[in-house]
Coordinates of C-alpha atoms in Angstrom, one line a residue:
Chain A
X279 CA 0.0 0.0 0.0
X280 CA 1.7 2.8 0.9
X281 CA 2.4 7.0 0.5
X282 CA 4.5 8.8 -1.4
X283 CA 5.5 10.9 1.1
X284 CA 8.2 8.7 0.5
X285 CA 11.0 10.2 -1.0
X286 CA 11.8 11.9 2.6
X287 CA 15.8 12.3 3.1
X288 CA 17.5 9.6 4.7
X289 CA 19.4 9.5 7.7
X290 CA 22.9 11.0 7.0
X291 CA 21.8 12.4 3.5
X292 CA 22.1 16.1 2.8
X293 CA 18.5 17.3 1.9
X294 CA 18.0 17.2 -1.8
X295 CA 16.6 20.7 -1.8
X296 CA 20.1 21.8 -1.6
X297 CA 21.1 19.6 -4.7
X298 CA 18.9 20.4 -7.0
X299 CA 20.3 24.4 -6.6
X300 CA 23.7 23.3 -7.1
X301 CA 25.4 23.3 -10.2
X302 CA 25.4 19.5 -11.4
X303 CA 28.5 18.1 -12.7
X304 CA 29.4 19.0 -16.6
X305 CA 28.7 15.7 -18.6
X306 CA 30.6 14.1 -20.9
X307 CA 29.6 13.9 -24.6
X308 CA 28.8 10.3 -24.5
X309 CA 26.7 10.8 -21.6
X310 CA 25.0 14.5 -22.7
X311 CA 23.8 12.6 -26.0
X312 CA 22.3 9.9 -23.5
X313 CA 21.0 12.2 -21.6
X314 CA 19.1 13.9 -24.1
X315 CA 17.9 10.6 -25.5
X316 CA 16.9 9.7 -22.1
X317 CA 14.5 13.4 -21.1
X318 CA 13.1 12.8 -24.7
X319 CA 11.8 9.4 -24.0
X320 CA 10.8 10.7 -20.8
X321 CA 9.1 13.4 -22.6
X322 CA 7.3 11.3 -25.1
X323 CA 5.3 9.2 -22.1
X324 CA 7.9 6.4 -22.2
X325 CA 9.4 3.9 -20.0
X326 CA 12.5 3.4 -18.7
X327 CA 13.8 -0.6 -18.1
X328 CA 16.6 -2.1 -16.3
X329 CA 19.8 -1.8 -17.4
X330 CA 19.5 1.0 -20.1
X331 CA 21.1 4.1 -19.4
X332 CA 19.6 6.5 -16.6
X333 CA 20.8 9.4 -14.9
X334 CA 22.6 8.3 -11.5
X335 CA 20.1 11.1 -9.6
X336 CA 17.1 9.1 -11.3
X337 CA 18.4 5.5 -10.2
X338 CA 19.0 7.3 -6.6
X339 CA 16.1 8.8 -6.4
X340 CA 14.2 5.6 -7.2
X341 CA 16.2 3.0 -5.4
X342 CA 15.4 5.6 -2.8
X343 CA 12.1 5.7 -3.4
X344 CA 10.6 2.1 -3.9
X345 CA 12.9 0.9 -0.9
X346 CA 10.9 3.0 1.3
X347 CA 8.1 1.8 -0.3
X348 CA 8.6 -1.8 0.0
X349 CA 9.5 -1.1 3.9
X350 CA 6.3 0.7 4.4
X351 CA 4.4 -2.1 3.4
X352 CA 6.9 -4.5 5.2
X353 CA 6.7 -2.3 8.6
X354 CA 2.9 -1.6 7.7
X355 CA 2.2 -5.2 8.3
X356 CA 3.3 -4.8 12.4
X357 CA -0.2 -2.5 13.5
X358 CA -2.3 -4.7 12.2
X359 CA -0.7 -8.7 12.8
X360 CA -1.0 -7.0 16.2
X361 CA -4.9 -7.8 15.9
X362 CA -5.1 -11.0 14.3
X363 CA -5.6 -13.1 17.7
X364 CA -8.1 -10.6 18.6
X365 CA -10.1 -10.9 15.9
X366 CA -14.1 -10.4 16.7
X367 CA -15.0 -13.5 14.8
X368 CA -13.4 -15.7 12.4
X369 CA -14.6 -14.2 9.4
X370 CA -12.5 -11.1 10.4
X371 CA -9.7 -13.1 11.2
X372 CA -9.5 -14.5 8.0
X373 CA -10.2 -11.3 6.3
X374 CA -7.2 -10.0 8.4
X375 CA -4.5 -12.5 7.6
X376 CA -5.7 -12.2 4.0
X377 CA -4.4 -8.6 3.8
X378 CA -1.3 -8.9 5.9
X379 CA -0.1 -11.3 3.6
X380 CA -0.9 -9.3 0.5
X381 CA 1.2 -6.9 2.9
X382 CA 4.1 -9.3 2.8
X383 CA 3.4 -9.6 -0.9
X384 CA 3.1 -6.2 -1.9
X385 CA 6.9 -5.5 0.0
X386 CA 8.3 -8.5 -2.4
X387 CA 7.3 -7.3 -5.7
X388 CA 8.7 -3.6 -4.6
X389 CA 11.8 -5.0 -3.0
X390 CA 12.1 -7.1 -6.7
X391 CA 11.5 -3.8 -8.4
X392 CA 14.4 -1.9 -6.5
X393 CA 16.7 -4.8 -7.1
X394 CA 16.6 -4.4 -10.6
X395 CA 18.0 -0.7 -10.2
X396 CA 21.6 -2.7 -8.6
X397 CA 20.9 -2.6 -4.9
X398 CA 20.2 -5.7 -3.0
X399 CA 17.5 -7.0 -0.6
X400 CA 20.3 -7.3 2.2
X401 CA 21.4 -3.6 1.6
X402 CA 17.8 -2.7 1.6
X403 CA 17.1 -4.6 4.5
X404 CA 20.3 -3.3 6.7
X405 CA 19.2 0.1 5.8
X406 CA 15.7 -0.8 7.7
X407 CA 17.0 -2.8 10.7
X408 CA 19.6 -0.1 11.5
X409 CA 17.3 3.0 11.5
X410 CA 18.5 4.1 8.5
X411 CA 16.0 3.7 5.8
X412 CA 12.8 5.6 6.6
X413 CA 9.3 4.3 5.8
X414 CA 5.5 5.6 5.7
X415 CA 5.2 7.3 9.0
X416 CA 1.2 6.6 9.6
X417 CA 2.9 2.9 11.2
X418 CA 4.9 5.3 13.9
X419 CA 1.2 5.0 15.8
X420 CA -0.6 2.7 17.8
X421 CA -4.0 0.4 17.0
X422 CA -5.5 0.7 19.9
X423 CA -8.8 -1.1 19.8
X424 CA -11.1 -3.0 16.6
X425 CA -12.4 0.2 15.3
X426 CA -8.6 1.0 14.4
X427 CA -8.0 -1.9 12.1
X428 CA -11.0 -0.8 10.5
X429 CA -10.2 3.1 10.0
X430 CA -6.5 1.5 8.9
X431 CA -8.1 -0.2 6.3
X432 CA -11.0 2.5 5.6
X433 CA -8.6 6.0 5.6
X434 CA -5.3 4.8 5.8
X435 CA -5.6 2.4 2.6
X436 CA -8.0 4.4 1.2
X437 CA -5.0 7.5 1.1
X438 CA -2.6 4.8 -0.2
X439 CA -4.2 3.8 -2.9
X440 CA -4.9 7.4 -3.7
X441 CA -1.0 7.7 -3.9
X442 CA -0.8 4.9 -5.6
X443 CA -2.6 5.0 -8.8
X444 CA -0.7 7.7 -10.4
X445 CA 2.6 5.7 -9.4
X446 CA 0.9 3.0 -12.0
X447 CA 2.1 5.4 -14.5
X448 CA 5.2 5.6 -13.1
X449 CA 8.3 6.2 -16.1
X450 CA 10.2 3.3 -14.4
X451 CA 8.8 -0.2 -16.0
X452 CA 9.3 -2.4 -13.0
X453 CA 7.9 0.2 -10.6
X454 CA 4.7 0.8 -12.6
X455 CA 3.9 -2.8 -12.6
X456 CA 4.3 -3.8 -9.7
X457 CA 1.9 -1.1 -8.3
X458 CA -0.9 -2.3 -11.1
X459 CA -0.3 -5.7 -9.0
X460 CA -0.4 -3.8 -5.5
X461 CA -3.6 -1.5 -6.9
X462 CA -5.8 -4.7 -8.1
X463 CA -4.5 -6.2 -4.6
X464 CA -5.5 -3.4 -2.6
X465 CA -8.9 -2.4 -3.4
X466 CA -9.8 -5.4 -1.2
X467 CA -8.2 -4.2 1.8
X468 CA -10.3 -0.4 2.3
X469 CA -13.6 -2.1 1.2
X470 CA -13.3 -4.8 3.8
X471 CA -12.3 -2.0 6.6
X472 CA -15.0 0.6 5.4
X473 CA -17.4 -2.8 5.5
X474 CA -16.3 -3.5 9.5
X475 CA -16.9 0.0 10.5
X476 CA -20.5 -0.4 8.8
X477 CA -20.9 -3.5 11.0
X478 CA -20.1 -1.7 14.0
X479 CA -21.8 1.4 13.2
X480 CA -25.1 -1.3 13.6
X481 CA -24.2 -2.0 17.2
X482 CA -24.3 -0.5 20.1
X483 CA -23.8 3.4 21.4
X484 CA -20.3 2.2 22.8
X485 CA -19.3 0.6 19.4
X486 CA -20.4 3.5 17.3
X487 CA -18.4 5.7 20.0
X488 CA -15.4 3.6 19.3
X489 CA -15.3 4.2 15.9
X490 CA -15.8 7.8 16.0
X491 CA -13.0 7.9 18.4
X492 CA -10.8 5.9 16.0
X493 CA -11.6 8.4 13.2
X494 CA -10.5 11.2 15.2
X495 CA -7.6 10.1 16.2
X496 CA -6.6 8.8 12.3
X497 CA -8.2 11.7 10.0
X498 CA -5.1 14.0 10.2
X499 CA -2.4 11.6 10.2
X500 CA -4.0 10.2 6.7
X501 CA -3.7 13.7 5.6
X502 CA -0.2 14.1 6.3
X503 CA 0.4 10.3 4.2
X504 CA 0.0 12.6 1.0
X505 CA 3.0 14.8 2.2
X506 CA 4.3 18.5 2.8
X507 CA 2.2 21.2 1.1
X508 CA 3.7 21.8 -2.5
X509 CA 5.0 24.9 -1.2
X510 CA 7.1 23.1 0.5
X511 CA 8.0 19.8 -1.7
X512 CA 11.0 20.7 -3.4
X513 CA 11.9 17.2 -4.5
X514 CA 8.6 16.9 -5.6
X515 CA 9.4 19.2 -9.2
X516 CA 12.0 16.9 -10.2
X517 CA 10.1 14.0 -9.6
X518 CA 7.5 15.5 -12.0
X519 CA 10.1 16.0 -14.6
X520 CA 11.0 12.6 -14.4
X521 CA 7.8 11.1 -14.8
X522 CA 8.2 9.1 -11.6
X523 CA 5.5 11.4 -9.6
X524 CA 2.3 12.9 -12.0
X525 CA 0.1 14.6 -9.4
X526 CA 1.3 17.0 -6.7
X527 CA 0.9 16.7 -2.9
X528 CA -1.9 18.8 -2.2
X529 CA -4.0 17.5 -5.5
X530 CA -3.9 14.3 -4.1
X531 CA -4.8 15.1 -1.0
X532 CA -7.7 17.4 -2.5
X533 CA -8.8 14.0 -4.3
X534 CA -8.9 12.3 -1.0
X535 CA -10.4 14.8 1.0
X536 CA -13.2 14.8 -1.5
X537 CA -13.8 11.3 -1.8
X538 CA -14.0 10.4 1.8
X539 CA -16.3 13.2 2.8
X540 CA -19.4 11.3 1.4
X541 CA -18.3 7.7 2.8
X542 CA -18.0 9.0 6.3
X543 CA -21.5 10.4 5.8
X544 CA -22.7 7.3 4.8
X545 CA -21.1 5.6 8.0
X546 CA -22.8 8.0 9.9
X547 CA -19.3 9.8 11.7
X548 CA -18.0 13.0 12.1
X549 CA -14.7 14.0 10.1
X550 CA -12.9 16.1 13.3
X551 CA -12.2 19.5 11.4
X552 CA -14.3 22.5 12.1
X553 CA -13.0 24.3 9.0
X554 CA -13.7 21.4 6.7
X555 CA -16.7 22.4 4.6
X556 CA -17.7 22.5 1.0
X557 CA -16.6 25.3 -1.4
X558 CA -18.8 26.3 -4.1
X559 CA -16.4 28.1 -6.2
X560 CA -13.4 26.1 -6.0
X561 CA -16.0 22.7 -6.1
X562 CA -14.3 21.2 -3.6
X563 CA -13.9 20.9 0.2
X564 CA -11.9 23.3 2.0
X565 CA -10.1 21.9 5.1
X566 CA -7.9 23.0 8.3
X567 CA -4.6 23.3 9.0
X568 CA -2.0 20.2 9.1
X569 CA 0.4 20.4 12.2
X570 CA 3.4 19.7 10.3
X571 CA 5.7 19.8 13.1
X572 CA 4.2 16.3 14.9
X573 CA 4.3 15.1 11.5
X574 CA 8.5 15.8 11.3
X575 CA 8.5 14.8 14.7
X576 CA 7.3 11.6 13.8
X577 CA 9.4 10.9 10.4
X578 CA 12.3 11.7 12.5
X579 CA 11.8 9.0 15.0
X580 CA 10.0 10.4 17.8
X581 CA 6.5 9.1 17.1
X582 CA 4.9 7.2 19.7
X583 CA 5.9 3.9 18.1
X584 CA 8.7 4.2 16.1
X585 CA 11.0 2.0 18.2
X586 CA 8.6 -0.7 19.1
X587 CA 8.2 -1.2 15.3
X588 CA 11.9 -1.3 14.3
X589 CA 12.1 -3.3 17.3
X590 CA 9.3 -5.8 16.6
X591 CA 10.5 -6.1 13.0
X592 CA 14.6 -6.3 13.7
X593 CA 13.5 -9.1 16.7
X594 CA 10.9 -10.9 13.9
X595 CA 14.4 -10.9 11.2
X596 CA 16.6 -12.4 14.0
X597 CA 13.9 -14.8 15.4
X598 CA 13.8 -16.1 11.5
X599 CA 17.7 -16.6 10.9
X600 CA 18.0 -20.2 11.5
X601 CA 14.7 -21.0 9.3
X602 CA 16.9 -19.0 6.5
X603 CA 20.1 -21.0 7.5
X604 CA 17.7 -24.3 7.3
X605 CA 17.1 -23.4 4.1
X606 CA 20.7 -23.0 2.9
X607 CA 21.7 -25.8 4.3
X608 CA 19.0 -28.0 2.7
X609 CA 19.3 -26.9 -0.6
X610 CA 23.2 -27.3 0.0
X611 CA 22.6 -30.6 1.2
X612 CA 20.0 -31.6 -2.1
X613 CA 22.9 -30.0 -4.7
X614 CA 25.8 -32.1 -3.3
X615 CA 23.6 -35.5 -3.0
X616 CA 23.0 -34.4 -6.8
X617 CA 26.2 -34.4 -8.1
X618 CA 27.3 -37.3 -6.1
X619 CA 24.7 -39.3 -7.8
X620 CA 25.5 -37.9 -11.2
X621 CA 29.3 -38.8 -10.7
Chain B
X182 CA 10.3 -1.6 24.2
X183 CA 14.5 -1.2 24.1
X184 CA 16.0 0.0 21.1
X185 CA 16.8 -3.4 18.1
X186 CA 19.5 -4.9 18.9
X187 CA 22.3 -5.2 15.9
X188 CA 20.9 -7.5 13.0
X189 CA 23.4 -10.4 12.4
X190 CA 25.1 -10.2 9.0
X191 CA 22.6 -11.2 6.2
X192 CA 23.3 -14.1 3.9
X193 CA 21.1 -13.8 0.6
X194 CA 19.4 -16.8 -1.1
X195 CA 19.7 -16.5 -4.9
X196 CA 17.1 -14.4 -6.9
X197 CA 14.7 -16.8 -9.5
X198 CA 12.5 -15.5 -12.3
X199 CA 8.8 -16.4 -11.8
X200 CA 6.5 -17.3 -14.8
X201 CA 3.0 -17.6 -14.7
X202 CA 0.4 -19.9 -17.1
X203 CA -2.8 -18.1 -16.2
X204 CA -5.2 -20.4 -17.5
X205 CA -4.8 -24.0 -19.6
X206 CA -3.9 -23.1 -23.1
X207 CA -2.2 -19.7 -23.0
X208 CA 1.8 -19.7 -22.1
X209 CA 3.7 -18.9 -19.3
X210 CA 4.0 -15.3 -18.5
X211 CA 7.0 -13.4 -17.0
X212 CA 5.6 -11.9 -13.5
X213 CA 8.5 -11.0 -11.1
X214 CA 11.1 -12.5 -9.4
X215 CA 11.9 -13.6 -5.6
X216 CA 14.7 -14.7 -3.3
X217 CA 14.4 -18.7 -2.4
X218 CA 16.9 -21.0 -1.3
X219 CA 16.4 -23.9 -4.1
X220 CA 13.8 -24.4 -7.1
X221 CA 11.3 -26.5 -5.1
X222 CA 11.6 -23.3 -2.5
X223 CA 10.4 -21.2 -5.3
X224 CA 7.8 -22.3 -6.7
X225 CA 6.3 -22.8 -3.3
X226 CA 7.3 -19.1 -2.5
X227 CA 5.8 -17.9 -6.3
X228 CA 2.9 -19.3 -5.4
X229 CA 2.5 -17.7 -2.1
X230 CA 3.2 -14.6 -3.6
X231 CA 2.4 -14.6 -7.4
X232 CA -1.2 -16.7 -7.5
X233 CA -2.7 -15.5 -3.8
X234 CA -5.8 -15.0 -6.0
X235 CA -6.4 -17.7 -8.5
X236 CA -4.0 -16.2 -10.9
X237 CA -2.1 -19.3 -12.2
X238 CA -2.5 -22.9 -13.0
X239 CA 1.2 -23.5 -13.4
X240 CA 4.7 -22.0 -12.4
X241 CA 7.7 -22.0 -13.9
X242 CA 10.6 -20.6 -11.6
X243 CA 14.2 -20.3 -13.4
X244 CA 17.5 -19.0 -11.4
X245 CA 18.2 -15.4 -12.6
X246 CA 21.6 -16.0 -13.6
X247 CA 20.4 -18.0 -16.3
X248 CA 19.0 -16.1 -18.4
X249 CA 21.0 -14.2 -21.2
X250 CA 19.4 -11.1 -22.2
X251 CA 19.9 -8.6 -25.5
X252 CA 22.2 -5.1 -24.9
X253 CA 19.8 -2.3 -24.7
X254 CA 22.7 -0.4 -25.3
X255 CA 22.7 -2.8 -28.8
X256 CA 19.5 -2.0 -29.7
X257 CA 19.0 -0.5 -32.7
X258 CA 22.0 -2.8 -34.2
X259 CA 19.7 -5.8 -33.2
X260 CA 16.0 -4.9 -33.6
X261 CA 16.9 -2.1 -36.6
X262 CA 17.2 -4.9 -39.5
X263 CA 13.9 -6.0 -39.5
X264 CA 12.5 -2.1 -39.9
X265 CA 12.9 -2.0 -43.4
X266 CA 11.2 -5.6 -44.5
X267 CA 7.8 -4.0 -44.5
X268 CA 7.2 -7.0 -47.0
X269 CA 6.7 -9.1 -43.6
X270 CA 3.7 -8.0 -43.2
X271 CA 0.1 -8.7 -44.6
X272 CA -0.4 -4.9 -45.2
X273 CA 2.1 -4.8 -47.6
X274 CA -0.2 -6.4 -50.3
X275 CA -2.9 -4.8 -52.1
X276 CA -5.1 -6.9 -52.6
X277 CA -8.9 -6.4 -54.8
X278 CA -11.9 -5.7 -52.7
X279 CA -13.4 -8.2 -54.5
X280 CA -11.8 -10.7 -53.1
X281 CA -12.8 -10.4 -49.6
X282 CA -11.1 -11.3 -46.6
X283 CA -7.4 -13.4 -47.1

């Protein structure tokens, strides 16, 4: 699922904003006559595949990019597995593992996707176990009851797969396919947690009370998924140029704004914004102000979960080495009872 | 909860191509790739993560080493000389109206 909020600086990495001011190195011939092949194929609509030539900021910015993907959706799995063996019946349960594996699945094809730009899974993975790497920061807080998993899947995916669409169209071949994969999988997962709410919203006053509380406590942090204002985006125009990001910040969250506002009707709950209300001339909803500074806070590490979830996954990795070792040593033991039989 | 302790040092299993027959009587399709630790491993891991939904009725997994792909940087050297044999194709020939559909 994920954000593309994505794209945020990584720890010991000089903010981009000051790169894209500086004067880039002078290219070569060779490479200027790539390059120009390269912006006009990116011009005409077309995709880029592994192994041609690419600008190193492009592969950078990508490898960048779709690692934090694939460890958002990685990481993303933690707040809800937290809720499998509490689910309220077995239906739900089922439903649940259902999407946490498509979770799991969703991180592989990304991870696959990145490799083909020359990193590998392990250097992906170090980057995540050691705090480097940064994914979607909506994970960084807790699920505290039922009603959460059900606003997770509502909102949260809901804003994901608002992200993600566009990223379908993404210039880099493997990345745009394996978000058509992720967008079929995903559609599944807000319908099934706009469908609990509905359930609950049919029981009793504490129930309903539970879910409004759950809403209130997810509404902004799903607008912040969609990233800082375009005012304040600068990697955001380069992106654009590129082809790898077609709709801004604020547009998409716009799109989201104006596409939940009916559904929450619908569930009967309260969106918490006073200033949120419909615009006539703009035809669209206006809405409050974002505190941006608990959103930094949180990206840089100081959420109310960020440790527990590096710590839960990094404990998860190590709790799985010898099944990985098992592995190896099987399939070492299969290959030399091979070749001793063929000698 | 403490801050992770230090990952150990990560050894990789081998990266396989994953190929999909989506129904009896088309081909297998190119869909992705995955890490596994033999062939057995993954086909078991491509169906886990290629057919959650019905998607295939047969797998073929291949080691990623194994395949030998064109240049891109050879391109138009490879692809160009069949751009000029326009006489490959049925559009080529006029053909009266009379005669229908050939």
């Amino acid at each position: 699922m994920y954000t593309q909020s994505f794209n945020v600086p990584e720890q010991g990495e000089v903010s981009s904003s000051a790169g894209l001011k500086a004067v880039s190195k002078v290219l070569s011939a060779p490479d200027a006559a790539l390059q120009a092949q390269f912006d006009a194929r990116i011009d005409a609509n077309g995709k880029v595949e592994p192994r041609e030539w690419m600008p190193e900021a492009y592969r950078k910015t990508l490898v960048r990019q779709i690692s934090q993907h694939a460890h958002s959706e990685i990481v993303g799995m933690l707040p809800e597995g937290n809720w499998i063996s509490r689910a309220p019946s077995l239906k739900r349960k089922a439903i649940l593992i259902a999407k946490v594996q498509d979770e799991g699945g969703h991180g592989l094809y990304l991870y696959s996707a990145a490799e083909t730009l020359g990193t590998s899974r392990d250097q992906m993975l170090d980057a995540l176990h050691t705090g480097k790497a940064k994914y979607s920061s909506i994970f960084n807080y807790p699920t505290l009851n039922w009603a959460d998993i059900g606003v997770v899947g509502w909102l949260v995916d809901g804003a994901a797969i608002m992200n993600q669409i566009p990223l379908c169209r993404c210039s880099y071949g493997p990345y745009a396919r394996a978000m058509v994969r992720v967008c079929k999988e995903e559609s599944f997962h807000q319908r099934q947690g706009y469908e609990a709410l509905l359930v609950m919203m049919q029981g009793t006053q504490a129930q309903k009370d539970m879910v409004q509380d759950a809403v209130n406590r997810w509404w902004w942090k799903c607008l912040a998924m969609f990233g800082p204002p375009d005012t304040d985006s600068p990697n955001s125009v380069q992106g654009m140029r590129w082809g790898i990001k077609r709709i801004s910040n604020d547009d998409l969250r716009q799109k989201f704004v104006d596409a939940t506002v009916p559904q929450a009707k619908v569930l009967g709950v309260s969106l918490p914004d006073p200033d949120l209300k419909w615009n006539e001339t703009r035809q669209a909803h206006d809405y409050g102000q974002i505190d941006w500074d608990e959103f930094w806070a949180t990206v840089n590490g100081n959420g109310p979960c960020n440790k527990e979830r590096l710590g839960t996954r990094v404990k998860a990795w190590n709790d799985g080495q010898w099944v990985r070792d098992a592995a190896m040593a099987h399939a070492n033991k299969q290959q030399q009872r091979h070749m001793k039989a063929a000698a | 909860m403490s801050t992770p302790s230090t990952p150990p040092p990560l050894k990789e299993w081998p990266l396989w191509e994953v190929f999909v027959r989506s129904k009896q009587g088309l081909e297998h399709k190119h869909c992705g790739s995955l890490h596994a630790s033999d062939a057995p491993h993954a086909l078991q891991m491509a169906r886990d993560v290629y057919t959650r939904r019905q998607e295939g009725v047969s797998i073929w997994v291949a080691p990623s080493r194994a395949i030998s792909a064109s240049e891109p940087n050879d391109k138009p050297e490879f692809f160009e000389p069949s751009g000029d044999k326009v006489y490959r194709h049925p559009t080529f020939y006029d053909i009266p109206k009379e005669v229908g559909h050939m």
